[in-house]
Amino acid sequence: MALLLTRRQESYTNLMQIGGVILCGGESKRMGTPKPWLPFGGQTLLARVIQILSGVVEPIVVVGAAGQRLPSLPDDIVLVHDRAPGRGPLEGITVGLLALAGRADAAFLCGCDAALLSPAVVRYLIDLLGDHDAVVPVVGGFRQTLISVCRVRVLPAVETMLKAGERKTHRLFDHVKTRLIEEDELRTVDPELSSVRAMNTKQEYLEALAAAGYRSTT
């Protein structure tokens, strides 16, 4: 059952600056081509995700792998890169939050393949943050760590995990005060759960294009 926010929590959340962190450093092995560059409705996949988030959060940080080449970005987008290879999304989250330190209180986290992300879902998860450190949906029994909200103040916990050799992103939320959003609750704002739709293979990419009303150009 969803917990209702108190007026004090709502006011506190509304006063916060919420940024965005888009992770692009994955190897795209199953896709067979770098996901940020995939065409999606007349723009790149990365550009689409930036456009979706730009209407809800600012500033937005794009995190690439070390040495990764990415499509051109708008001038107001902050571009940073992983400090070391092989550390997975947890490294990207760390670098992204570091870039937002002093500029935002929390960040909406997502991958560059969140092409069907709903702005309503972004706003909904942000509104539920309250006094928590993070808000994370649970779909199919799995925590959707790359469709979540996380406070910048969790940085010490993330850094400690990385130093200990931890690479599993979902374990971050075992160490900080986290509000889990069950699937039924998420469906109240995203009935088809499109925002958490996977896009790791060519077939999943084609299905996402079709769901958005586009045809493949590749």
XYZ file of N, CA, C and O in Angstrom:
872
model
N 0.848 -1.194 0.000
C 0.000 0.000 0.000
C 0.886 1.247 0.000
O 1.878 1.319 0.704
N 0.527 2.229 -0.813
C 1.308 3.457 -0.877
C 1.183 4.234 0.428
O 0.105 4.311 1.015
N 2.296 4.803 0.840
C 2.280 5.669 2.005
C 1.970 7.088 1.556
O 2.513 7.570 0.566
N 1.087 7.762 2.263
C 0.754 9.136 1.911
C 1.792 10.087 2.474
O 2.220 9.968 3.617
N 2.222 11.044 1.644
C 3.157 12.052 2.112
C 2.439 13.046 3.015
O 1.298 13.427 2.762
N 3.098 13.470 4.054
C 2.561 14.547 4.876
C 2.774 15.855 4.131
O 3.574 15.955 3.213
N 2.028 16.907 4.542
C 2.228 18.208 3.893
C 3.645 18.698 4.093
O 4.228 19.326 3.214
N 4.222 18.385 5.248
C 5.597 18.815 5.515
C 6.558 18.145 4.538
O 7.451 18.792 3.996
N 6.355 16.837 4.271
C 7.213 16.135 3.337
C 7.048 16.676 1.932
O 8.019 16.862 1.198
N 5.797 16.953 1.518
C 5.543 17.493 0.187
C 6.248 18.833 0.025
O 6.896 19.095 -0.988
N 6.141 19.693 1.015
C 6.759 21.013 0.936
C 8.273 20.893 0.863
O 8.930 21.588 0.085
N 8.814 19.954 1.647
C 10.262 19.768 1.670
C 10.751 19.289 0.308
O 11.736 19.788 -0.226
N 10.027 18.335 -0.289
C 10.413 17.816 -1.596
C 10.341 18.910 -2.651
O 11.225 19.032 -3.503
N 9.308 19.728 -2.597
C 9.152 20.787 -3.587
C 10.249 21.839 -3.500
O 10.532 22.529 -4.480
N 10.860 21.967 -2.340
C 11.921 22.952 -2.162
C 13.276 22.448 -2.658
O 14.207 23.228 -2.803
N 13.380 21.145 -2.906
C 14.654 20.576 -3.313
C 14.939 20.824 -4.790
O 14.031 20.941 -5.602
N 16.219 20.883 -5.114
C 16.648 20.931 -6.508
C 16.923 19.503 -6.946
O 17.762 18.823 -6.372
N 16.221 19.048 -7.976
C 16.389 17.685 -8.456
C 17.042 17.711 -9.828
O 16.527 18.315 -10.778
N 18.192 17.079 -9.928
C 18.886 16.967 -11.202
C 18.622 15.613 -11.840
O 17.774 14.845 -11.392
N 19.352 15.333 -12.897
C 19.213 14.049 -13.580
C 20.576 13.473 -13.904
O 21.520 14.223 -14.177
N 20.682 12.153 -13.879
C 21.914 11.460 -14.257
C 21.541 10.380 -15.266
O 20.741 9.488 -14.973
N 22.110 10.477 -16.465
C 21.858 9.505 -17.527
C 23.134 8.714 -17.770
O 24.173 9.279 -18.128
N 23.062 7.407 -17.578
C 24.236 6.549 -17.745
C 24.314 6.014 -19.167
O 23.346 5.454 -19.685
N 25.483 6.181 -19.776
C 25.685 5.764 -21.173
C 26.850 4.795 -21.340
O 27.196 4.430 -22.462
N 27.470 4.397 -20.241
C 28.729 3.672 -20.322
C 28.647 2.178 -20.544
O 29.682 1.505 -20.564
N 27.455 1.632 -20.724
C 27.340 0.196 -20.966
C 27.977 -0.214 -22.296
O 28.106 0.599 -23.216
N 28.360 -1.481 -22.408
C 29.048 -1.951 -23.606
C 28.106 -2.294 -24.758
O 28.552 -2.527 -25.888
N 26.804 -2.365 -24.502
C 25.803 -2.641 -25.547
C 26.107 -3.929 -26.313
O 25.865 -4.020 -27.528
N 26.623 -4.938 -25.617
C 27.021 -6.178 -26.287
C 25.847 -6.878 -26.956
O 25.943 -7.341 -28.094
N 24.726 -6.976 -26.255
C 23.574 -7.679 -26.819
C 22.908 -6.879 -27.937
O 22.313 -7.458 -28.850
N 23.011 -5.565 -27.878
C 22.440 -4.726 -28.926
C 23.289 -4.797 -30.189
O 22.775 -4.741 -31.308
N 24.595 -4.911 -30.023
C 25.488 -5.007 -31.167
C 25.941 -3.677 -31.721
O 26.754 -3.627 -32.652
N 25.435 -2.586 -31.172
C 25.820 -1.232 -31.580
C 25.616 -0.310 -30.389
O 24.745 -0.568 -29.553
N 26.408 0.749 -30.246
C 26.281 1.633 -29.086
C 24.874 2.232 -28.965
O 24.387 2.895 -29.894
N 24.233 2.015 -27.861
C 22.846 2.459 -27.687
C 22.655 3.972 -27.773
O 21.645 4.432 -28.321
N 23.581 4.797 -27.248
C 23.326 6.248 -27.309
C 23.114 6.771 -28.728
O 22.421 7.774 -28.929
N 23.686 6.085 -29.733
C 23.634 6.555 -31.109
C 22.440 6.014 -31.892
O 22.200 6.426 -33.036
N 21.697 5.082 -31.333
C 20.576 4.495 -32.066
C 19.562 5.565 -32.466
O 19.200 6.419 -31.657
N 19.068 5.533 -33.703
C 18.046 6.511 -34.110
C 16.710 6.197 -33.460
O 16.304 5.039 -33.355
N 16.037 7.255 -33.036
C 14.733 7.073 -32.400
C 13.870 8.292 -32.702
O 13.995 9.340 -32.079
N 13.027 8.159 -33.711
C 12.113 9.240 -34.056
C 12.789 10.518 -34.500
O 12.421 11.608 -34.060
N 13.788 10.405 -35.367
C 14.451 11.590 -35.886
C 15.544 12.160 -35.006
O 16.089 13.225 -35.309
N 15.866 11.480 -33.910
C 16.953 11.906 -33.041
C 17.645 10.668 -32.491
O 17.184 9.547 -32.710
N 18.748 10.865 -31.830
C 19.406 9.710 -31.224
C 18.649 9.298 -29.969
O 17.890 10.082 -29.388
N 18.888 8.063 -29.552
C 18.250 7.562 -28.341
C 18.635 8.422 -27.141
O 17.791 8.767 -26.305
N 19.909 8.794 -27.058
C 20.349 9.640 -25.953
C 19.636 10.986 -25.978
O 19.186 11.485 -24.939
N 19.511 11.590 -27.153
C 18.829 12.883 -27.261
C 17.383 12.780 -26.814
O 16.846 13.708 -26.180
N 16.734 11.661 -27.120
C 15.346 11.491 -26.706
C 15.224 11.464 -25.185
O 14.339 12.101 -24.606
N 16.118 10.713 -24.530
C 16.050 10.612 -23.073
C 16.343 11.971 -22.430
O 15.697 12.364 -21.458
N 17.307 12.696 -22.980
C 17.604 14.048 -22.481
C 16.369 14.933 -22.613
O 16.021 15.680 -21.691
N 15.704 14.839 -23.748
C 14.509 15.658 -23.975
C 13.413 15.339 -22.957
O 12.760 16.240 -22.424
N 13.218 14.056 -22.670
C 12.203 13.655 -21.697
C 12.515 14.237 -20.323
O 11.656 14.824 -19.663
N 13.763 14.088 -19.896
C 14.136 14.552 -18.553
C 14.186 16.069 -18.448
O 13.933 16.631 -17.376
N 14.520 16.732 -19.558
C 14.698 18.191 -19.516
C 13.433 18.931 -19.099
O 13.506 20.039 -18.573
N 12.286 18.310 -19.316
C 11.051 18.961 -18.925
C 10.713 18.805 -17.455
O 9.725 19.370 -16.987
N 11.537 18.045 -16.732
C 11.212 17.734 -15.340
C 12.322 18.102 -14.369
O 12.054 18.594 -13.272
N 13.588 17.854 -14.751
C 14.700 18.053 -13.813
C 15.800 18.907 -14.447
O 15.902 19.017 -15.664
N 16.614 19.496 -13.593
C 17.816 20.201 -14.023
C 18.732 20.432 -12.815
O 18.242 20.551 -11.687
N 20.038 20.455 -13.069
C 20.739 20.170 -14.320
C 20.769 18.677 -14.627
O 20.467 17.853 -13.756
N 21.136 18.358 -15.856
C 21.243 16.961 -16.276
C 22.698 16.630 -16.558
O 23.400 17.378 -17.251
N 23.131 15.509 -16.011
C 24.498 15.023 -16.204
C 24.451 13.751 -17.038
O 23.697 12.827 -16.735
N 25.237 13.698 -18.094
C 25.392 12.498 -18.912
C 26.738 11.873 -18.553
O 27.766 12.556 -18.568
N 26.713 10.585 -18.236
C 27.931 9.888 -17.827
C 28.305 8.853 -18.883
O 27.540 7.925 -19.164
N 29.474 9.023 -19.469
C 29.975 8.062 -20.441
C 31.092 7.221 -19.853
O 31.651 7.561 -18.803
N 31.422 6.136 -20.529
C 32.582 5.346 -20.126
C 33.849 6.139 -20.433
O 33.829 7.088 -21.221
N 34.936 5.761 -19.818
C 36.205 6.448 -20.065
C 36.535 6.369 -21.555
O 36.593 5.281 -22.135
N 36.720 7.538 -22.187
C 37.072 7.589 -23.601
C 35.925 7.349 -24.562
O 36.140 7.327 -25.779
N 34.704 7.181 -24.065
C 33.565 6.894 -24.935
C 33.168 8.121 -25.752
O 33.094 9.233 -25.240
N 32.907 7.906 -27.028
C 32.427 8.983 -27.897
C 30.908 8.972 -27.880
O 30.276 7.934 -28.070
N 30.322 10.137 -27.659
C 28.872 10.258 -27.560
C 28.365 11.294 -28.568
O 29.130 12.147 -29.033
N 27.081 11.226 -28.897
C 26.504 12.258 -29.778
C 26.658 13.647 -29.167
O 26.838 13.799 -27.958
N 26.574 14.660 -30.009
C 26.653 16.042 -29.534
C 25.533 16.292 -28.529
O 24.407 15.823 -28.701
N 25.860 17.069 -27.506
C 24.909 17.342 -26.435
C 24.556 18.822 -26.398
O 25.378 19.679 -26.771
N 23.368 19.166 -25.935
C 23.017 20.582 -25.744
C 24.014 21.257 -24.791
O 24.620 20.598 -23.933
N 24.157 22.547 -24.924
C 25.144 23.279 -24.134
C 24.907 23.201 -22.632
O 25.850 23.325 -21.839
N 23.653 23.018 -22.227
C 23.361 23.025 -20.794
C 23.508 21.643 -20.146
O 23.256 21.488 -18.954
N 23.910 20.646 -20.922
C 24.107 19.298 -20.386
C 25.546 19.130 -19.917
O 26.490 19.498 -20.625
N 25.713 18.583 -18.730
C 27.041 18.341 -18.170
C 27.502 16.945 -18.588
O 26.786 15.961 -18.375
N 28.673 16.850 -19.203
C 29.218 15.566 -19.627
C 30.409 15.183 -18.753
O 31.359 15.958 -18.603
N 30.340 13.998 -18.174
C 31.455 13.474 -17.378
C 31.685 12.019 -17.796
O 30.876 11.416 -18.498
N 32.818 11.465 -17.370
C 33.153 10.095 -17.733
C 33.585 9.300 -16.497
O 34.063 9.874 -15.517
N 33.399 7.991 -16.585
C 33.845 7.113 -15.502
C 35.322 7.342 -15.213
O 36.121 7.571 -16.123
N 35.674 7.247 -13.944
C 37.066 7.448 -13.544
C 37.910 6.217 -13.812
O 39.125 6.307 -13.982
N 37.283 5.042 -13.810
C 37.994 3.790 -14.018
C 37.068 2.815 -14.729
O 35.863 2.815 -14.493
N 37.607 1.968 -15.617
C 36.760 1.009 -16.330
C 36.410 -0.199 -15.463
O 37.049 -0.459 -14.441
N 35.375 -0.918 -15.872
C 35.048 -2.188 -15.246
C 34.349 -2.107 -13.908
O 34.240 -3.116 -13.210
N 33.828 -0.939 -13.557
C 33.171 -0.805 -12.253
C 31.653 -0.708 -12.369
O 30.966 -0.534 -11.364
N 31.149 -0.832 -13.593
C 29.713 -0.937 -13.800
C 28.937 0.345 -13.521
O 29.509 1.423 -13.323
N 27.603 0.216 -13.492
C 26.739 1.386 -13.279
C 26.988 2.096 -11.953
O 26.737 3.299 -11.850
N 27.481 1.376 -10.949
C 27.730 2.018 -9.658
C 28.774 3.125 -9.795
O 28.674 4.176 -9.150
N 29.756 2.910 -10.659
C 30.747 3.957 -10.930
C 30.086 5.142 -11.619
O 30.340 6.304 -11.278
N 29.220 4.859 -12.590
C 28.540 5.942 -13.293
C 27.660 6.762 -12.376
O 27.606 7.988 -12.478
N 26.960 6.082 -11.467
C 26.126 6.798 -10.497
C 26.983 7.696 -9.623
O 26.637 8.855 -9.361
N 28.117 7.171 -9.185
C 29.018 7.955 -8.336
C 29.497 9.208 -9.049
O 29.435 10.322 -8.510
N 29.972 9.047 -10.273
C 30.492 10.179 -11.040
C 29.380 11.197 -11.306
O 29.592 12.411 -11.231
N 28.187 10.693 -11.614
C 27.075 11.591 -11.869
C 26.682 12.392 -10.645
O 26.444 13.603 -10.726
N 26.609 11.727 -9.493
C 26.259 12.433 -8.254
C 27.355 13.420 -7.861
O 27.054 14.512 -7.352
N 28.611 13.064 -8.091
C 29.703 13.994 -7.804
C 29.557 15.268 -8.635
O 29.810 16.374 -8.143
N 29.137 15.115 -9.886
C 28.962 16.276 -10.755
C 27.814 17.163 -10.297
O 27.788 18.368 -10.581
N 26.855 16.572 -9.572
C 25.707 17.346 -9.088
C 25.914 17.919 -7.687
O 25.106 18.735 -7.233
N 26.966 17.481 -7.013
C 27.214 17.964 -5.651
C 27.325 19.486 -5.645
O 28.076 20.078 -6.426
N 26.543 20.112 -4.779
C 26.512 21.561 -4.696
C 25.577 22.211 -5.704
O 25.357 23.424 -5.662
N 25.021 21.409 -6.612
C 24.121 21.936 -7.641
C 22.714 21.378 -7.525
O 21.774 21.930 -8.091
N 22.574 20.229 -6.842
C 21.264 19.602 -6.681
C 21.256 18.799 -5.386
O 22.310 18.403 -4.878
N 20.076 18.569 -4.865
C 19.921 17.787 -3.642
C 19.775 16.300 -3.930
O 20.151 15.449 -3.125
N 19.203 15.989 -5.077
C 18.952 14.605 -5.452
C 18.948 14.511 -6.969
O 18.966 15.524 -7.674
N 18.933 13.270 -7.470
C 18.961 13.065 -8.912
C 18.021 11.946 -9.313
O 17.869 10.956 -8.588
N 17.401 12.116 -10.477
C 16.695 11.009 -11.099
C 17.712 10.249 -11.923
O 18.398 10.828 -12.766
N 17.821 8.935 -11.690
C 18.805 8.101 -12.369
C 18.141 7.275 -13.454
O 17.088 6.670 -13.230
N 18.754 7.226 -14.630
C 18.244 6.351 -15.683
C 19.353 6.040 -16.666
O 20.415 6.672 -16.658
N 19.107 5.050 -17.520
C 20.036 4.735 -18.581
C 19.678 5.498 -19.843
O 18.589 6.076 -19.957
N 20.581 5.474 -20.820
C 20.333 6.200 -22.064
C 19.330 5.477 -22.945
O 18.969 5.986 -24.013
N 18.866 4.287 -22.527
C 17.904 3.538 -23.323
C 16.478 3.645 -22.780
O 15.595 2.894 -23.196
N 16.241 4.596 -21.877
C 14.900 4.764 -21.282
C 14.006 5.572 -22.217
O 13.437 6.598 -21.842
N 13.849 5.080 -23.436
C 13.148 5.834 -24.477
C 11.660 5.996 -24.210
O 11.028 6.920 -24.722
N 11.085 5.096 -23.424
C 9.649 5.155 -23.144
C 9.368 5.661 -21.736
O 8.269 5.489 -21.210
N 10.360 6.292 -21.158
C 10.203 6.874 -19.828
C 9.111 7.942 -19.836
O 9.074 8.808 -20.706
N 8.235 7.868 -18.855
C 7.145 8.836 -18.744
C 7.530 9.962 -17.796
O 7.949 9.704 -16.664
N 7.401 11.224 -18.228
C 7.654 12.335 -17.306
C 6.801 12.240 -16.052
O 7.236 12.651 -14.970
N 5.600 11.677 -16.174
C 4.731 11.523 -15.005
C 5.350 10.585 -13.982
O 5.214 10.793 -12.770
N 6.046 9.552 -14.461
C 6.733 8.635 -13.546
C 7.879 9.344 -12.844
O 8.090 9.175 -11.638
N 8.627 10.139 -13.589
C 9.736 10.897 -12.986
C 9.210 11.787 -11.868
O 9.742 11.791 -10.751
N 8.154 12.531 -12.148
C 7.579 13.426 -11.140
C 7.030 12.637 -9.947
O 7.199 13.047 -8.789
N 6.396 11.519 -10.230
C 5.795 10.705 -9.167
C 6.867 10.208 -8.194
O 6.708 10.319 -6.967
N 7.952 9.665 -8.719
C 9.007 9.141 -7.852
C 9.681 10.262 -7.061
O 10.011 10.092 -5.884
N 9.867 11.403 -7.700
C 10.454 12.550 -6.999
C 9.544 12.982 -5.849
O 10.012 13.248 -4.738
N 8.247 13.028 -6.106
C 7.299 13.465 -5.081
C 7.267 12.524 -3.878
O 6.885 12.939 -2.776
N 7.665 11.281 -4.071
C 7.643 10.307 -2.987
C 8.927 10.285 -2.163
O 9.016 9.552 -1.183
N 9.903 11.095 -2.541
C 11.195 11.040 -1.858
C 11.078 11.389 -0.378
O 11.651 10.714 0.480
N 10.329 12.453 -0.068
C 10.163 12.820 1.336
C 11.491 12.930 2.052
O 12.420 13.584 1.590
N 11.624 12.229 3.203
C 12.882 12.259 3.941
C 13.723 11.015 3.693
O 14.653 10.717 4.425
N 13.406 10.267 2.621
C 14.190 9.090 2.265
C 15.461 9.491 1.512
O 15.563 10.604 0.993
N 16.391 8.547 1.432
C 17.594 8.755 0.630
C 17.365 8.367 -0.820
O 18.066 8.847 -1.717
N 16.416 7.459 -1.049
C 16.180 6.963 -2.402
C 14.753 6.452 -2.541
O 14.124 6.065 -1.555
N 14.275 6.467 -3.785
C 12.988 5.876 -4.143
C 13.239 4.960 -5.334
O 13.773 5.406 -6.355
N 12.867 3.687 -5.193
C 13.185 2.693 -6.220
C 11.968 1.817 -6.514
O 11.444 1.179 -5.600
N 11.521 1.746 -7.770
C 10.440 0.823 -8.119
C 10.919 -0.628 -8.086
O 12.109 -0.904 -8.338
N 9.997 -1.528 -7.792
C 10.273 -2.961 -7.846
C 9.309 -3.570 -8.858
O 8.096 -3.530 -8.672
N 9.848 -4.112 -9.943
C 9.028 -4.688 -11.007
C 9.531 -6.097 -11.309
O 10.742 -6.296 -11.497
N 8.619 -7.054 -11.321
C 9.018 -8.434 -11.565
C 9.931 -8.984 -10.497
O 10.720 -9.900 -10.758
N 9.842 -8.391 -9.307
C 10.685 -8.841 -8.206
C 12.073 -8.238 -8.190
O 12.875 -8.544 -7.300
N 12.369 -7.356 -9.138
C 13.702 -6.750 -9.219
C 13.625 -5.243 -8.992
O 12.728 -4.567 -9.504
N 14.599 -4.725 -8.251
C 14.688 -3.283 -8.043
C 15.161 -2.622 -9.333
O 16.195 -2.990 -9.892
N 14.413 -1.640 -9.780
C 14.738 -0.934 -11.022
C 15.653 0.243 -10.697
O 15.231 1.396 -10.642
N 16.909 -0.071 -10.507
C 17.855 0.938 -10.011
C 18.105 2.065 -11.010
O 18.516 3.154 -10.602
N 17.866 1.802 -12.298
C 18.079 2.862 -13.279
C 16.789 3.533 -13.720
O 16.708 4.121 -14.803
N 15.779 3.425 -12.875
C 14.592 4.287 -12.948
C 14.287 4.619 -11.491
O 13.359 4.106 -10.883
N 15.111 5.474 -10.911
C 15.016 5.717 -9.471
C 15.445 7.144 -9.144
O 15.968 7.857 -9.999
N 15.215 7.515 -7.896
C 15.634 8.824 -7.396
C 16.585 8.593 -6.237
O 16.343 7.731 -5.380
N 17.666 9.357 -6.215
C 18.693 9.139 -5.190
C 19.262 10.481 -4.737
O 19.563 11.339 -5.566
N 19.387 10.653 -3.452
C 19.968 11.896 -2.933
C 21.485 11.922 -3.135
O 22.149 10.890 -3.067
N 22.004 13.107 -3.342
C 23.445 13.283 -3.500
C 24.184 12.870 -2.225
O 25.325 12.402 -2.284
N 23.518 12.960 -1.080
C 24.175 12.663 0.190
C 24.521 11.178 0.368
O 25.192 10.825 1.339
N 24.106 10.315 -0.563
C 24.478 8.896 -0.459
C 25.883 8.648 -0.996
O 26.370 7.513 -0.948
N 26.540 9.674 -1.501
C 27.862 9.509 -2.096
C 28.853 8.745 -1.208
O 29.545 7.848 -1.694
N 28.962 9.050 0.091
C 29.903 8.286 0.923
C 29.604 6.787 0.921
O 30.534 5.961 0.883
N 28.326 6.425 0.920
C 27.960 5.012 0.907
C 28.365 4.356 -0.409
O 28.864 3.220 -0.433
N 28.184 5.075 -1.517
C 28.545 4.517 -2.826
C 30.056 4.362 -2.935
O 30.566 3.333 -3.408
N 30.783 5.360 -2.503
C 32.244 5.304 -2.558
C 32.779 4.153 -1.712
O 33.721 3.451 -2.102
N 32.179 3.942 -0.544
C 32.591 2.831 0.318
C 32.363 1.489 -0.375
O 33.209 0.580 -0.314
N 31.237 1.346 -1.049
C 30.941 0.113 -1.778
C 31.964 -0.129 -2.885
O 32.460 -1.251 -3.065
N 32.287 0.914 -3.643
C 33.259 0.766 -4.726
C 34.629 0.367 -4.195
O 35.307 -0.503 -4.761
N 35.044 0.975 -3.110
C 36.355 0.647 -2.523
C 36.401 -0.792 -2.029
O 37.458 -1.427 -2.016
N 35.229 -1.310 -1.633
C 35.147 -2.691 -1.153
C 35.019 -3.688 -2.304
O 34.940 -4.903 -2.074
N 34.979 -3.183 -3.530
C 34.882 -4.054 -4.686
C 33.465 -4.426 -5.079
O 33.266 -5.274 -5.953
N 32.485 -3.779 -4.478
C 31.082 -4.067 -4.794
C 30.738 -3.490 -6.168
O 31.097 -2.358 -6.481
N 30.043 -4.278 -6.983
C 29.654 -3.828 -8.319
C 28.138 -3.902 -8.536
O 27.644 -3.436 -9.557
N 27.404 -4.522 -7.613
C 25.966 -4.699 -7.798
C 25.230 -3.454 -7.317
O 25.140 -3.185 -6.115
N 24.678 -2.717 -8.281
C 24.068 -1.425 -7.989
C 22.931 -1.529 -6.988
O 22.783 -0.663 -6.117
N 22.129 -2.576 -7.093
C 20.944 -2.669 -6.227
C 21.298 -2.748 -4.749
O 20.476 -2.431 -3.891
N 22.525 -3.141 -4.437
C 22.909 -3.266 -3.035
C 23.104 -1.906 -2.355
O 23.125 -1.821 -1.127
N 23.241 -0.863 -3.161
C 23.309 0.480 -2.574
C 22.091 0.734 -1.710
O 22.185 1.329 -0.631
N 20.947 0.256 -2.165
C 19.692 0.574 -1.493
C 19.460 -0.274 -0.238
O 18.459 -0.106 0.446
N 20.413 -1.158 0.041
C 20.410 -1.861 1.329
C 21.124 -1.037 2.396
O 21.000 -1.318 3.586
N 21.880 -0.049 1.960
C 22.717 0.735 2.873
C 22.175 2.129 3.155
O 22.716 2.843 4.011
N 21.145 2.539 2.426
C 20.578 3.871 2.634
C 19.073 3.736 2.834
O 18.477 2.708 2.503
N 18.466 4.780 3.373
C 17.028 4.749 3.660
C 16.243 4.838 2.355
O 16.183 5.888 1.721
N 15.646 3.722 1.973
C 15.040 3.597 0.649
C 13.546 3.338 0.722
O 13.085 2.516 1.513
N 12.802 4.037 -0.106
C 11.368 3.796 -0.269
C 11.187 2.929 -1.515
O 11.520 3.352 -2.626
N 10.712 1.700 -1.344
C 10.464 0.804 -2.465
C 9.033 0.989 -2.960
O 8.090 1.027 -2.166
N 8.873 1.101 -4.267
C 7.569 1.282 -4.889
C 7.187 -0.015 -5.588
O 7.850 -0.434 -6.547
N 6.156 -0.665 -5.115
C 5.747 -1.933 -5.685
C 5.102 -1.737 -7.061
O 4.631 -0.659 -7.410
N 5.090 -2.808 -7.825
C 4.617 -2.768 -9.213
C 3.197 -2.222 -9.339
O 2.910 -1.399 -10.217
N 2.307 -2.664 -8.468
C 0.919 -2.199 -8.551
C 0.814 -0.694 -8.353
O -0.010 -0.025 -8.993
N 1.648 -0.168 -7.471
C 1.626 1.279 -7.243
C 2.159 2.022 -8.459
O 1.612 3.056 -8.859
N 3.233 1.504 -9.054
C 3.799 2.159 -10.228
C 2.803 2.173 -11.386
O 2.751 3.124 -12.173
N 1.996 1.134 -11.482
C 1.005 1.056 -12.561
C -0.056 2.162 -12.466
O -0.732 2.453 -13.456
N -0.206 2.774 -11.306
C -1.186 3.853 -11.192
C -0.786 5.067 -12.032
O -1.639 5.872 -12.407
N 0.508 5.191 -12.335
C 0.971 6.295 -13.188
C 1.543 5.799 -14.517
O 1.730 6.586 -15.441
N 1.818 4.510 -14.606
C 2.381 3.924 -15.819
C 1.768 2.539 -16.006
O 2.397 1.519 -15.714
N 0.521 2.476 -16.481
C -0.223 1.205 -16.531
C 0.501 0.084 -17.275
O 0.391 -1.083 -16.901
N 1.231 0.418 -18.333
C 1.929 -0.594 -19.126
C 3.370 -0.812 -18.669
O 4.098 -1.609 -19.263
N 3.778 -0.091 -17.642
C 5.162 -0.166 -17.132
C 6.183 0.117 -18.239
O 7.278 -0.453 -18.268
N 5.826 1.013 -19.133
C 6.705 1.348 -20.258
C 8.016 1.971 -19.805
O 9.053 1.809 -20.460
N 7.974 2.676 -18.687
C 9.164 3.388 -18.219
C 10.292 2.451 -17.812
O 11.461 2.856 -17.795
N 9.948 1.214 -17.472
C 10.983 0.258 -17.057
C 11.213 -0.804 -18.125
O 11.833 -1.832 -17.871
N 10.752 -0.539 -19.315
C 10.873 -1.500 -20.413
C 12.334 -1.671 -20.811
O 13.046 -0.693 -21.048
N 12.774 -2.916 -20.902
C 14.161 -3.204 -21.263
C 14.412 -2.915 -22.738
O 13.525 -3.089 -23.584
N 15.634 -2.475 -23.048
C 16.035 -2.269 -24.427
C 17.493 -2.686 -24.575
O 18.382 -1.863 -24.785
N 17.716 -3.993 -24.473
C 19.075 -4.523 -24.517
C 19.400 -5.251 -25.805
O 20.571 -5.487 -26.108
N 18.382 -5.627 -26.576
C 18.583 -6.355 -27.819
C 17.958 -5.598 -28.980
O 17.159 -4.676 -28.791
N 18.329 -6.012 -30.207
C 17.759 -5.375 -31.396
C 16.239 -5.536 -31.412
O 15.507 -4.599 -31.768
N 15.742 -6.704 -31.023
C 14.306 -6.936 -31.012
C 13.602 -6.009 -30.027
O 12.550 -5.440 -30.327
N 14.186 -5.838 -28.844
C 13.590 -4.935 -27.848
C 13.618 -3.492 -28.332
O 12.683 -2.722 -28.068
N 14.657 -3.121 -29.053
C 14.747 -1.785 -29.643
C 13.638 -1.577 -30.669
O 12.936 -0.542 -30.660
N 13.436 -2.561 -31.547
C 12.392 -2.462 -32.568
C 11.009 -2.394 -31.926
O 10.130 -1.646 -32.386
N 10.807 -3.159 -30.862
C 9.515 -3.133 -30.169
C 9.274 -1.779 -29.507
O 8.142 -1.274 -29.501
N 10.325 -1.171 -28.960
C 10.195 0.146 -28.347
C 9.877 1.202 -29.397
O 9.053 2.104 -29.182
N 10.533 1.098 -30.569
C 10.237 2.017 -31.670
C 8.756 1.924 -32.045
O 8.072 2.940 -32.203
N 8.282 0.700 -32.192
C 6.881 0.500 -32.565
C 5.937 1.045 -31.502
O 4.914 1.656 -31.836
N 6.275 0.829 -30.246
C 5.430 1.324 -29.162
C 5.347 2.843 -29.161
O 4.327 3.429 -28.763
N 6.428 3.492 -29.628
C 6.454 4.956 -29.689
C 5.886 5.486 -31.005
O 5.798 6.703 -31.199
N 5.522 4.575 -31.910
C 4.926 4.990 -33.178
C 5.938 5.254 -34.282
O 5.621 5.939 -35.262
N 7.151 4.694 -34.142
C 8.196 4.915 -35.151
C 8.560 3.609 -35.862
O 8.315 2.513 -35.352
N 9.208 3.755 -37.018
C 9.730 2.616 -37.743
C 11.249 2.618 -37.680
O 11.878 3.662 -37.532
N 11.828 1.443 -37.807
C 13.284 1.343 -37.799
C 13.856 1.934 -39.085
O 13.303 1.747 -40.180
N 14.986 2.625 -38.953
C 15.689 3.164 -40.114
C 17.007 2.448 -40.311
O 17.846 2.887 -41.103
N 17.240 1.371 -39.528
C 18.497 0.628 -39.635
C 18.281 -0.714 -40.310
O 17.150 -1.191 -40.403
